[in-house]
Short mmCIF file of C-alpha atoms and ligand atoms in Angstrom, two decimals:
data_model
loop_
_atom_site.label_atom_id
_atom_site.label_comp_id
_atom_site.label_asym_id
_atom_site.label_seq_id
_atom_site.Cartn_x
_atom_site.Cartn_y
_atom_site.Cartn_z
CA MET A 1 31.12 -85.40 -40.76
CA ASP A 2 34.85 -85.54 -39.95
CA THR A 3 34.99 -85.69 -36.00
CA GLY A 4 38.80 -85.66 -36.17
CA THR A 5 39.08 -89.18 -34.49
CA ASP A 6 41.33 -90.50 -37.11
CA VAL A 7 44.07 -87.65 -36.60
CA ASP A 8 47.80 -88.22 -37.14
CA ARG A 9 48.90 -88.22 -33.51
CA SER A 10 52.71 -88.42 -34.18
CA ALA A 11 52.82 -85.56 -36.55
CA GLY A 12 51.61 -83.14 -33.91
CA LEU A 13 53.76 -84.32 -31.37
CA ASP A 14 56.95 -84.46 -33.67
CA ARG A 15 56.18 -80.81 -34.64
CA ALA A 16 55.62 -79.77 -30.92
CA HIS A 17 58.89 -81.46 -30.17
CA ALA A 18 60.84 -79.54 -32.78
CA LEU A 19 59.14 -76.26 -31.87
CA ALA A 20 59.98 -76.71 -28.03
CA LEU A 21 63.58 -77.44 -28.87
CA GLU A 22 63.81 -74.27 -31.15
CA TRP A 23 62.15 -72.22 -28.36
CA LEU A 24 64.67 -73.47 -25.73
CA ASP A 25 67.72 -73.11 -28.06
CA SER A 26 66.59 -69.56 -28.62
CA LEU A 27 66.80 -68.47 -24.91
CA ALA A 28 70.37 -68.04 -24.82
CA GLU A 29 70.41 -65.35 -27.52
CA ARG A 30 67.06 -63.66 -27.75
CA PRO A 31 66.22 -60.52 -25.92
CA VAL A 32 64.31 -61.50 -22.62
CA PRO A 33 61.29 -59.36 -23.04
CA PRO A 34 58.50 -60.18 -25.52
CA ARG A 35 58.71 -58.49 -28.74
CA ALA A 36 54.84 -58.34 -29.20
CA THR A 37 51.99 -57.05 -27.17
CA THR A 38 48.96 -59.04 -26.25
CA GLU A 39 47.03 -57.10 -29.18
CA GLU A 40 49.81 -57.72 -31.62
CA VAL A 41 49.58 -61.37 -30.92
CA ALA A 42 45.82 -61.38 -31.06
CA ALA A 43 46.06 -59.88 -34.52
CA LEU A 44 48.23 -62.79 -35.76
CA LEU A 45 45.55 -65.28 -34.64
CA ASP A 46 42.57 -66.23 -36.84
CA PRO A 47 39.51 -64.66 -34.88
CA VAL A 48 36.93 -66.90 -36.43
CA LEU A 49 36.19 -70.24 -34.79
CA PRO A 50 36.54 -72.92 -37.50
CA ASP A 51 33.66 -74.86 -38.54
CA GLY A 52 35.77 -78.07 -39.42
CA PRO A 53 38.81 -79.87 -38.22
CA THR A 54 42.42 -79.09 -38.68
CA ASP A 55 45.24 -81.57 -38.24
CA PRO A 56 47.31 -81.08 -34.84
CA ALA A 57 50.61 -80.52 -36.42
CA THR A 58 49.16 -77.56 -38.42
CA VAL A 59 47.45 -76.36 -35.24
CA VAL A 60 50.75 -76.26 -33.20
CA GLU A 61 52.62 -74.84 -36.17
CA GLU A 62 49.94 -71.93 -36.21
CA LEU A 63 50.04 -71.40 -32.33
CA ALA A 64 53.72 -71.24 -32.22
CA ALA A 65 53.94 -68.82 -35.15
CA ALA A 66 51.58 -66.52 -33.57
CA CYS A 67 52.95 -66.73 -30.10
CA GLU A 68 56.59 -66.70 -30.70
CA PRO A 69 56.93 -62.86 -30.83
CA GLY A 70 54.76 -62.62 -27.63
CA LEU A 71 56.83 -65.05 -25.55
CA ASN A 72 58.98 -63.87 -22.58
CA ALA A 73 62.25 -65.57 -22.18
CA MET A 74 61.22 -66.38 -18.63
CA PRO A 75 62.82 -69.89 -18.66
CA GLY A 76 66.09 -68.52 -19.74
CA GLY A 77 69.15 -67.78 -17.65
CA ARG A 78 68.72 -63.96 -17.71
CA PHE A 79 65.34 -63.60 -16.18
CA PHE A 80 65.55 -62.06 -12.73
CA GLY A 81 62.28 -60.59 -12.22
CA PHE A 82 59.85 -61.56 -9.53
CA VAL A 83 60.73 -64.98 -8.09
CA ILE A 84 60.11 -67.03 -11.29
CA GLY A 85 62.30 -70.19 -11.28
CA GLY A 86 63.19 -72.07 -14.47
CA THR A 87 62.50 -75.67 -15.65
CA HIS A 88 65.08 -78.38 -15.14
CA PRO A 89 65.26 -80.57 -18.23
CA ALA A 90 64.40 -83.76 -16.23
CA ALA A 91 61.25 -82.01 -14.96
CA LEU A 92 60.31 -80.69 -18.41
CA ALA A 93 60.77 -84.29 -19.99
CA ALA A 94 58.68 -85.70 -17.17
CA ASP A 95 56.03 -83.00 -17.40
CA TRP A 96 55.65 -84.10 -21.16
CA LEU A 97 54.80 -87.58 -19.92
CA VAL A 98 52.36 -86.06 -17.33
CA SER A 99 50.35 -84.87 -20.32
CA ALA A 100 50.65 -87.84 -22.40
CA TRP A 101 49.66 -90.15 -19.45
CA ASP A 102 46.86 -87.81 -18.52
CA GLN A 103 46.21 -89.31 -15.07
CA ASN A 104 43.50 -87.86 -12.92
CA THR A 105 45.41 -88.38 -9.63
CA GLY A 106 43.04 -87.98 -6.92
CA LEU A 107 42.46 -91.59 -5.91
CA ARG A 108 44.91 -94.53 -5.35
CA VAL A 109 43.07 -97.35 -6.98
CA ILE A 110 42.33 -95.15 -10.19
CA THR A 111 45.90 -93.89 -10.75
CA PRO A 112 48.41 -96.08 -8.66
CA ALA A 113 51.46 -95.09 -10.57
CA HIS A 114 51.10 -91.37 -9.38
CA SER A 115 49.99 -92.28 -5.88
CA ALA A 116 53.31 -94.31 -5.56
CA VAL A 117 55.45 -91.55 -6.95
CA GLU A 118 53.54 -89.02 -4.95
CA ASP A 119 54.15 -90.92 -1.61
CA LEU A 120 57.92 -91.30 -2.49
CA THR A 121 58.29 -87.63 -3.45
CA GLU A 122 56.68 -86.80 -0.34
CA ARG A 123 59.14 -88.53 1.90
CA TRP A 124 62.01 -87.26 -0.19
CA LEU A 125 60.74 -83.68 0.08
CA LEU A 126 60.39 -83.99 3.93
CA ASP A 127 63.84 -85.38 4.14
CA LEU A 128 65.30 -82.57 1.94
CA LEU A 129 63.59 -79.76 3.70
CA GLY A 130 64.27 -81.06 7.24
CA LEU A 131 60.71 -81.29 8.04
CA PRO A 132 58.89 -83.91 10.43
CA GLY A 133 58.84 -87.18 8.41
CA HIS A 134 55.20 -87.98 9.04
CA SER A 135 53.75 -84.63 7.70
CA ALA A 136 51.43 -84.53 4.68
CA VAL A 137 52.49 -82.80 1.49
CA GLY A 138 49.74 -81.74 -0.86
CA PHE A 139 50.67 -81.07 -4.43
CA VAL A 140 48.68 -77.91 -5.34
CA THR A 141 48.91 -75.31 -8.05
CA GLY A 142 51.42 -72.83 -6.52
CA GLY A 143 52.46 -70.87 -3.41
CA THR A 144 49.23 -69.12 -3.04
CA MET A 145 47.28 -72.40 -2.92
CA ALA A 146 49.86 -73.89 -0.68
CA ASN A 147 49.33 -71.06 1.88
CA PHE A 148 45.51 -71.28 1.42
CA THR A 149 45.49 -75.12 2.02
CA CYS A 150 47.81 -74.88 5.09
CA LEU A 151 46.00 -72.00 6.55
CA ALA A 152 42.57 -73.99 5.97
CA ALA A 153 43.97 -76.68 7.89
CA ALA A 154 45.27 -74.24 10.64
CA ARG A 155 41.83 -72.37 10.84
CA ASP A 156 39.79 -75.55 11.25
CA GLU A 157 42.21 -77.07 13.85
CA VAL A 158 42.47 -73.96 16.18
CA LEU A 159 38.73 -73.60 16.16
CA ARG A 160 38.24 -77.34 16.79
CA ARG A 161 40.45 -76.94 19.77
CA GLN A 162 37.72 -74.35 21.15
CA GLY A 163 34.91 -76.93 20.31
CA TRP A 164 33.96 -75.41 17.03
CA ASP A 165 33.51 -77.60 13.82
CA VAL A 166 33.96 -75.42 10.80
CA ALA A 167 32.99 -78.41 8.27
CA THR A 168 29.53 -78.75 9.84
CA GLN A 169 29.12 -75.07 11.68
CA GLY A 170 30.67 -72.83 9.06
CA LEU A 171 32.24 -69.58 10.53
CA VAL A 172 29.27 -67.42 11.52
CA GLY A 173 28.91 -67.60 15.23
CA SER A 174 32.34 -69.03 15.79
CA PRO A 175 35.00 -67.77 18.24
CA GLY A 176 36.78 -66.10 15.27
CA VAL A 177 40.38 -66.55 14.83
CA ARG A 178 43.22 -63.96 15.21
CA VAL A 179 45.85 -63.98 12.59
CA LEU A 180 49.35 -62.42 13.21
CA VAL A 181 51.52 -61.94 10.20
CA GLY A 182 55.02 -60.13 9.72
CA ALA A 183 54.48 -56.47 8.32
CA GLU A 184 56.34 -57.80 5.16
CA ARG A 185 54.47 -60.99 4.44
CA HIS A 186 53.81 -61.79 0.89
CA ASP A 187 50.23 -60.45 -0.40
CA THR A 188 48.91 -64.06 -1.05
CA ILE A 189 48.82 -64.59 2.77
CA ASP A 190 46.14 -61.83 2.85
CA LEU A 191 44.59 -63.33 -0.18
CA SER A 192 44.39 -66.91 1.31
CA LEU A 193 42.97 -65.33 4.54
CA ARG A 194 40.26 -63.56 2.49
CA TYR A 195 39.38 -66.82 0.77
CA LEU A 196 39.09 -68.50 4.25
CA GLY A 197 36.85 -65.92 5.55
CA LEU A 198 39.27 -64.81 8.19
CA GLY A 199 39.47 -61.06 7.08
CA ALA A 200 42.69 -58.93 7.27
CA PRO A 201 45.52 -60.07 9.48
CA GLU A 202 47.24 -58.06 12.10
CA PRO A 203 50.76 -56.92 11.18
CA VAL A 204 53.64 -57.37 13.57
CA GLY A 205 56.73 -55.25 13.45
CA VAL A 206 59.84 -56.27 11.36
CA ASP A 207 63.41 -55.28 11.41
CA ASP A 208 65.24 -53.53 8.53
CA GLN A 209 65.41 -56.68 6.52
CA GLY A 210 61.77 -57.48 6.97
CA ARG A 211 62.18 -60.17 9.49
CA VAL A 212 59.58 -60.39 12.37
CA VAL A 213 60.96 -58.83 15.63
CA PRO A 214 60.46 -61.62 18.26
CA ALA A 215 59.65 -59.09 21.05
CA ALA A 216 57.00 -57.41 18.90
CA LEU A 217 55.36 -60.93 18.37
CA THR A 218 55.42 -61.88 21.90
CA ALA A 219 53.77 -58.44 22.80
CA ALA A 220 51.08 -59.07 20.27
CA LEU A 221 50.43 -62.63 21.45
CA GLU A 222 50.17 -61.40 25.10
CA ALA A 223 47.61 -58.65 23.85
CA GLY A 224 45.43 -61.64 22.84
CA ASP A 225 41.63 -61.32 23.28
CA GLY A 226 40.97 -65.18 23.75
CA ARG A 227 40.38 -65.86 20.18
CA PRO A 228 42.39 -68.80 19.10
CA THR A 229 45.44 -67.68 17.10
CA ILE A 230 47.31 -68.42 13.79
CA VAL A 231 50.94 -66.89 13.47
CA CYS A 232 52.15 -66.67 9.83
CA LEU A 233 56.01 -66.51 9.45
CA GLN A 234 58.18 -66.16 6.26
CA ALA A 235 61.24 -68.15 4.95
CA GLY A 236 62.43 -65.74 2.10
CA ASN A 237 61.35 -62.15 2.01
CA VAL A 238 60.73 -61.27 -1.69
CA HIS A 239 62.87 -58.13 -1.37
CA SER A 240 65.59 -59.03 0.95
CA GLY A 241 65.50 -62.72 0.99
CA ALA A 242 65.49 -62.65 4.67
CA PHE A 243 64.26 -65.48 6.86
CA ASP A 244 62.27 -64.74 10.13
CA PRO A 245 64.08 -65.81 13.33
CA PHE A 246 62.17 -69.12 13.67
CA VAL A 247 63.45 -70.50 16.88
CA GLU A 248 62.24 -67.57 19.09
CA THR A 249 59.18 -66.69 17.20
CA ILE A 250 57.86 -70.34 16.95
CA ALA A 251 58.62 -70.87 20.73
CA ALA A 252 56.65 -67.72 21.65
CA ALA A 253 53.66 -68.71 19.34
CA HIS A 254 53.50 -72.21 20.64
CA ASP A 255 53.71 -70.93 24.30
CA ALA A 256 50.59 -68.87 23.38
CA GLY A 257 48.71 -72.01 21.91
CA ALA A 258 48.96 -70.63 18.46
CA TRP A 259 49.37 -72.56 15.08
CA VAL A 260 52.52 -71.44 13.39
CA HIS A 261 52.36 -71.33 9.48
CA VAL A 262 55.66 -70.70 7.55
CA ASP A 263 55.36 -69.31 3.86
CA GLY A 264 58.51 -70.33 2.28
CA ALA A 265 57.43 -70.20 -1.30
CA PHE A 266 61.12 -69.94 -2.56
CA GLY A 267 63.10 -69.88 0.68
CA LEU A 268 62.22 -73.22 2.23
CA PHE A 269 64.68 -74.78 -0.03
CA ALA A 270 67.49 -73.16 1.95
CA ALA A 271 66.99 -76.27 4.19
CA ALA A 272 68.22 -78.48 1.20
CA SER A 273 71.72 -76.69 1.23
CA PRO A 274 74.18 -77.65 4.12
CA ALA A 275 75.65 -74.13 3.43
CA ARG A 276 72.37 -72.24 3.78
CA ARG A 277 70.45 -74.41 6.25
CA HIS A 278 71.32 -71.97 9.13
CA LEU A 279 68.86 -69.63 7.60
CA VAL A 280 65.91 -71.68 8.45
CA GLU A 281 67.11 -72.76 11.83
CA GLY A 282 64.09 -74.10 14.04
CA HIS A 283 61.64 -73.98 11.07
CA GLU A 284 61.01 -77.62 11.51
CA GLY A 285 59.03 -76.57 14.85
CA ALA A 286 56.20 -75.08 12.90
CA ASP A 287 52.89 -76.60 12.06
CA SER A 288 52.54 -76.00 8.35
CA TRP A 289 54.93 -74.83 5.57
CA ALA A 290 54.01 -73.63 2.15
CA THR A 291 56.41 -73.83 -0.72
CA ASP A 292 56.67 -73.79 -4.54
CA ALA A 293 58.19 -76.50 -6.49
CA HIS A 294 57.98 -74.22 -9.64
CA LYS A 295 60.29 -71.62 -8.03
CA THR A 296 63.63 -72.77 -6.45
CA LEU A 297 63.25 -76.39 -7.49
CA ASN A 298 62.66 -75.62 -11.17
CA VAL A 299 59.67 -77.79 -12.29
CA PRO A 300 57.28 -76.32 -14.84
CA TYR A 301 54.08 -74.54 -13.60
CA ASP A 302 51.84 -75.22 -11.73
CA CYS A 303 53.28 -76.86 -8.54
CA GLY A 304 53.06 -75.83 -5.02
CA LEU A 305 53.60 -77.79 -1.93
CA ALA A 306 51.17 -77.60 0.97
CA ILE A 307 53.02 -79.31 4.07
CA VAL A 308 51.19 -79.92 7.19
CA ARG A 309 52.54 -81.67 10.39
CA ASP A 310 49.32 -83.20 11.65
CA ARG A 311 48.08 -85.23 8.54
CA ALA A 312 44.60 -85.53 10.23
CA ALA A 313 44.18 -81.73 10.36
CA LEU A 314 44.80 -81.47 6.55
CA ARG A 315 42.59 -84.36 5.72
CA ALA A 316 39.83 -83.04 7.78
CA ALA A 317 40.06 -79.51 6.08
CA MET A 318 40.46 -80.98 2.52
CA GLY A 319 38.93 -84.42 2.36
CA MET A 320 35.79 -84.92 0.57
CA HIS A 321 33.63 -87.64 2.63
CA GLY A 322 31.11 -88.57 -0.30
CA ASP A 323 30.23 -92.22 -0.29
CA TYR A 324 30.64 -92.72 -4.01
CA LEU A 325 34.19 -92.26 -3.72
CA ILE A 326 36.66 -95.08 -2.82
CA PHE A 327 38.61 -94.41 0.15
CA ASP A 328 41.91 -96.21 1.00
CA ALA A 329 43.43 -96.55 4.61
CA ALA A 330 46.63 -94.72 3.68
CA GLY A 331 44.59 -91.53 2.73
CA GLU A 332 43.87 -90.42 -0.63
CA PRO A 333 45.93 -87.84 -2.49
CA MET A 334 42.81 -85.64 -2.91
CA ASP A 335 42.43 -85.36 0.84
CA LYS A 336 45.45 -83.11 0.85
CA VAL A 337 44.45 -80.61 -1.71
CA PRO A 338 41.54 -78.30 -2.70
CA GLU A 339 41.01 -80.18 -6.02
CA ILE A 340 39.36 -83.40 -7.01
CA SER A 341 40.84 -83.71 -10.59
CA ARG A 342 44.21 -82.69 -11.01
CA ARG A 343 47.40 -83.48 -13.21
CA GLY A 344 50.24 -85.86 -12.16
CA ARG A 345 52.15 -83.14 -10.32
CA ALA A 346 54.32 -85.27 -8.44
CA PHE A 347 56.06 -86.75 -11.69
CA PRO A 348 58.18 -83.80 -12.60
CA VAL A 349 59.05 -83.06 -8.84
CA TRP A 350 60.37 -86.73 -8.47
CA ALA A 351 62.25 -86.41 -11.77
CA VAL A 352 64.06 -83.26 -10.74
CA LEU A 353 64.87 -84.78 -7.45
CA ARG A 354 65.93 -88.08 -8.95
CA SER A 355 68.09 -86.28 -11.60
CA LEU A 356 69.92 -83.88 -9.25
CA GLY A 357 70.29 -85.90 -6.08
CA ARG A 358 70.72 -84.43 -2.74
CA GLU A 359 74.01 -82.92 -3.60
CA GLY A 360 72.63 -81.47 -6.87
CA VAL A 361 69.63 -79.68 -5.16
CA ALA A 362 72.14 -78.20 -2.69
CA ALA A 363 74.32 -77.05 -5.50
CA LEU A 364 71.32 -75.61 -7.33
CA VAL A 365 70.29 -73.49 -4.31
CA ASP A 366 73.97 -72.55 -3.62
CA GLY A 367 74.47 -71.40 -7.24
CA TYR A 368 71.59 -69.06 -7.01
CA CYS A 369 73.00 -67.40 -3.74
CA GLU A 370 76.61 -67.19 -5.39
CA HIS A 371 75.13 -65.37 -8.60
CA ALA A 372 73.13 -63.14 -6.18
CA ARG A 373 76.22 -62.32 -4.43
CA ALA A 374 77.85 -61.51 -7.56
CA PHE A 375 75.15 -59.22 -8.50
CA ALA A 376 75.35 -57.36 -5.13
CA ASP A 377 79.22 -57.07 -5.54
CA GLY A 378 78.78 -55.74 -9.21
CA ILE A 379 76.04 -53.35 -8.32
CA ALA A 380 77.83 -51.87 -5.30
CA ALA A 381 80.75 -50.96 -7.57
CA ILE A 382 78.46 -49.06 -9.77
CA GLU A 383 78.77 -45.14 -9.12
CA GLY A 384 75.82 -43.99 -7.38
CA ALA A 385 74.32 -47.28 -6.89
CA GLU A 386 73.43 -48.88 -3.38
CA VAL A 387 72.44 -52.51 -2.40
CA LEU A 388 69.76 -52.10 0.08
CA ASN A 389 69.49 -55.54 1.66
CA ASP A 390 71.87 -57.92 3.36
CA VAL A 391 72.15 -60.47 0.48
CA VAL A 392 71.86 -63.69 2.28
CA PHE A 393 69.89 -65.67 -0.22
CA THR A 394 68.77 -65.30 -3.83
CA GLN A 395 67.43 -61.72 -3.57
CA VAL A 396 68.94 -58.30 -4.25
CA CYS A 397 67.44 -54.90 -3.93
CA ALA A 398 69.19 -51.91 -5.38
CA ALA A 399 68.62 -48.24 -5.72
CA PHE A 400 70.51 -46.03 -8.16
CA GLY A 401 70.05 -42.57 -6.57
CA ASP A 402 66.51 -41.15 -5.96
CA ASP A 403 63.14 -42.91 -7.03
CA GLU A 404 63.14 -41.19 -10.25
CA ALA A 405 66.78 -42.32 -11.04
CA THR A 406 65.91 -45.88 -9.93
CA ARG A 407 62.82 -46.07 -11.96
CA GLY A 408 64.80 -44.77 -14.93
CA VAL A 409 67.23 -47.70 -14.60
CA VAL A 410 64.27 -50.21 -14.28
CA GLU A 411 62.90 -48.92 -17.48
CA ALA A 412 66.35 -48.72 -19.37
CA MET A 413 66.81 -52.38 -18.34
CA LEU A 414 63.46 -53.31 -20.02
CA ALA A 415 64.33 -51.38 -23.00
CA ASP A 416 67.75 -53.08 -23.17
CA GLY A 417 66.45 -56.43 -23.14
CA THR A 418 69.53 -58.26 -22.14
CA ALA A 419 68.02 -59.27 -18.90
CA TRP A 420 64.61 -58.90 -16.92
CA THR A 421 64.72 -57.22 -13.55
CA THR A 422 61.56 -56.07 -11.52
CA GLY A 423 60.97 -52.48 -10.30
CA SER A 424 59.50 -52.34 -6.71
CA ARG A 425 58.96 -50.42 -3.55
CA TRP A 426 60.73 -51.52 -0.47
CA ARG A 427 61.00 -49.61 2.70
CA GLY A 428 59.71 -46.39 1.28
CA ARG A 429 61.87 -46.35 -1.79
CA ALA A 430 61.82 -47.27 -5.43
CA VAL A 431 64.10 -50.35 -5.91
CA LEU A 432 65.29 -52.51 -8.79
CA ARG A 433 65.04 -56.27 -7.67
CA MET A 434 66.75 -59.16 -8.87
CA SER A 435 65.88 -62.66 -7.99
CA VAL A 436 68.13 -65.65 -9.13
CA SER A 437 66.02 -68.95 -9.34
CA ASN A 438 67.01 -70.68 -12.68
CA TRP A 439 69.33 -73.55 -12.97
CA SER A 440 70.63 -72.40 -16.23
CA THR A 441 71.93 -69.08 -15.14
CA THR A 442 75.57 -69.03 -15.77
CA ALA A 443 78.37 -66.42 -14.46
CA ALA A 444 78.35 -65.18 -18.08
CA ASP A 445 74.68 -64.39 -17.75
CA VAL A 446 75.37 -62.56 -14.75
CA GLU A 447 78.17 -60.47 -16.14
CA ALA A 448 76.12 -59.81 -19.21
CA SER A 449 73.20 -58.59 -16.95
CA LEU A 450 75.64 -56.37 -14.95
CA ASP A 451 76.88 -54.86 -18.17
CA ALA A 452 73.29 -54.01 -19.12
CA LEU A 453 72.95 -52.42 -15.48
CA ARG A 454 75.94 -50.53 -15.96
CA ARG A 455 74.83 -49.16 -19.38
CA ALA A 456 71.51 -48.28 -17.80
CA ALA A 457 72.90 -46.55 -14.78
CA ALA A 458 75.26 -44.54 -17.02
CA ARG A 459 72.86 -43.55 -19.55
C1 PLP B 501 55.74 -66.44 -5.20
C2 PLP B 501 55.39 -66.31 -3.63
C3 PLP B 501 54.07 -66.60 -3.32
C4 PLP B 501 52.96 -67.01 -4.26
O1 PLP B 501 53.42 -68.14 -4.97
P1 PLP B 501 52.65 -68.52 -6.39
O2 PLP B 501 53.37 -69.88 -6.75
O3 PLP B 501 52.79 -67.34 -7.23
O4 PLP B 501 51.17 -68.64 -6.08
C5 PLP B 501 53.83 -66.54 -1.94
N1 PLP B 501 54.64 -66.17 -1.07
C6 PLP B 501 55.96 -65.99 -1.48
C7 PLP B 501 56.97 -65.50 -0.36
C8 PLP B 501 56.42 -65.83 -2.81
O5 PLP B 501 57.51 -65.56 -3.26
#
């Protein structure tokens, strides 16, 4: 029987390379939304699991032919939905090596190349983000798992301070943990708390940009019931782009003995730009920070960063202490993340930092902000349109009259296909939201997208 062990490796890779370039070259011109639905793509795939082998070149050819109509031009310059990010060419190239090298990166002695790159990338990131240099950076799958990982360290540490060891005692019968969050935190904070058995958090009042009101936080902290406390702050509100006032809120939380976590999935990178650093002023005083590399920093999925000041707290929460594993004094990469087996996520992060340099990362962030500003100015000039947020970073929230009119513009944008924007609700109103987070977005992309918005608003 043919087991496929004598396959032609290079023909498959050559074909994948050509197909990848075709896709990337199509991004500038193709409509952003997919042309085919899930059902239509499914109909293009042979539903029968084959009995025998097929060579890799034929397989990737067939895959691309079926999938091409169902692909969303997300990595292109005119995708402004959610907060997505793009893929920088250096990160993409390094990511191909990640798959070819296929390193399982949990332990230093087994994959020293990745450990060395991860250690260096950790130092670079802490420097760039203005965070304490001895902090630990865990390379996880995304912002959700970064929040989860940081909050696991937080939960265990605040309970440990009360003499309760979660690792051996579990949560049942523990003093419990009180979690205070801004009323406009990202839903993944709630999800992480659920995974951690901490239940629903207590929301704290926010201002008209979604920023935690320091007096409201102080009042909530003073109304404590003796349980250890975690405070979740935010760098980058998905609607307004706003940042919590870290100086006052972190001081108040620490005075009350709380652990402070910052969800900065896309906003933490404001720290990497001298022109935007003021937005995160005081953020380095927190205890943990979650961010994504696959958003603002433009590496491919999936890459989040769980950053914890107290390395030992992270290691205590995430480390696995089985005797059969080989431990190293420097700490193992797997001690900082939930997974044992994982791909070489630090390689593409290193590559984008190595390619852009400090100034390039700052220019990347500033470029997003300038495009967001141009969107806001363009929208404000449209008859009947209104920009609802203070555009301080990469997010623009707009309304085009009443909710029905705004939803109509969101639908018309999708049908037009020039650009992708997201419909959402913010502060009780239907909104159209734009998020700029792709290195390849140009001023011409912004102008073409504004033209589409003008057409949608005038229809
Ligand atoms: C995107 C986002 C998350 C979740 O990140 P994923 O990478 O999608 O898991 C969490 N918080 C904020 C503020 C985000 O923008």
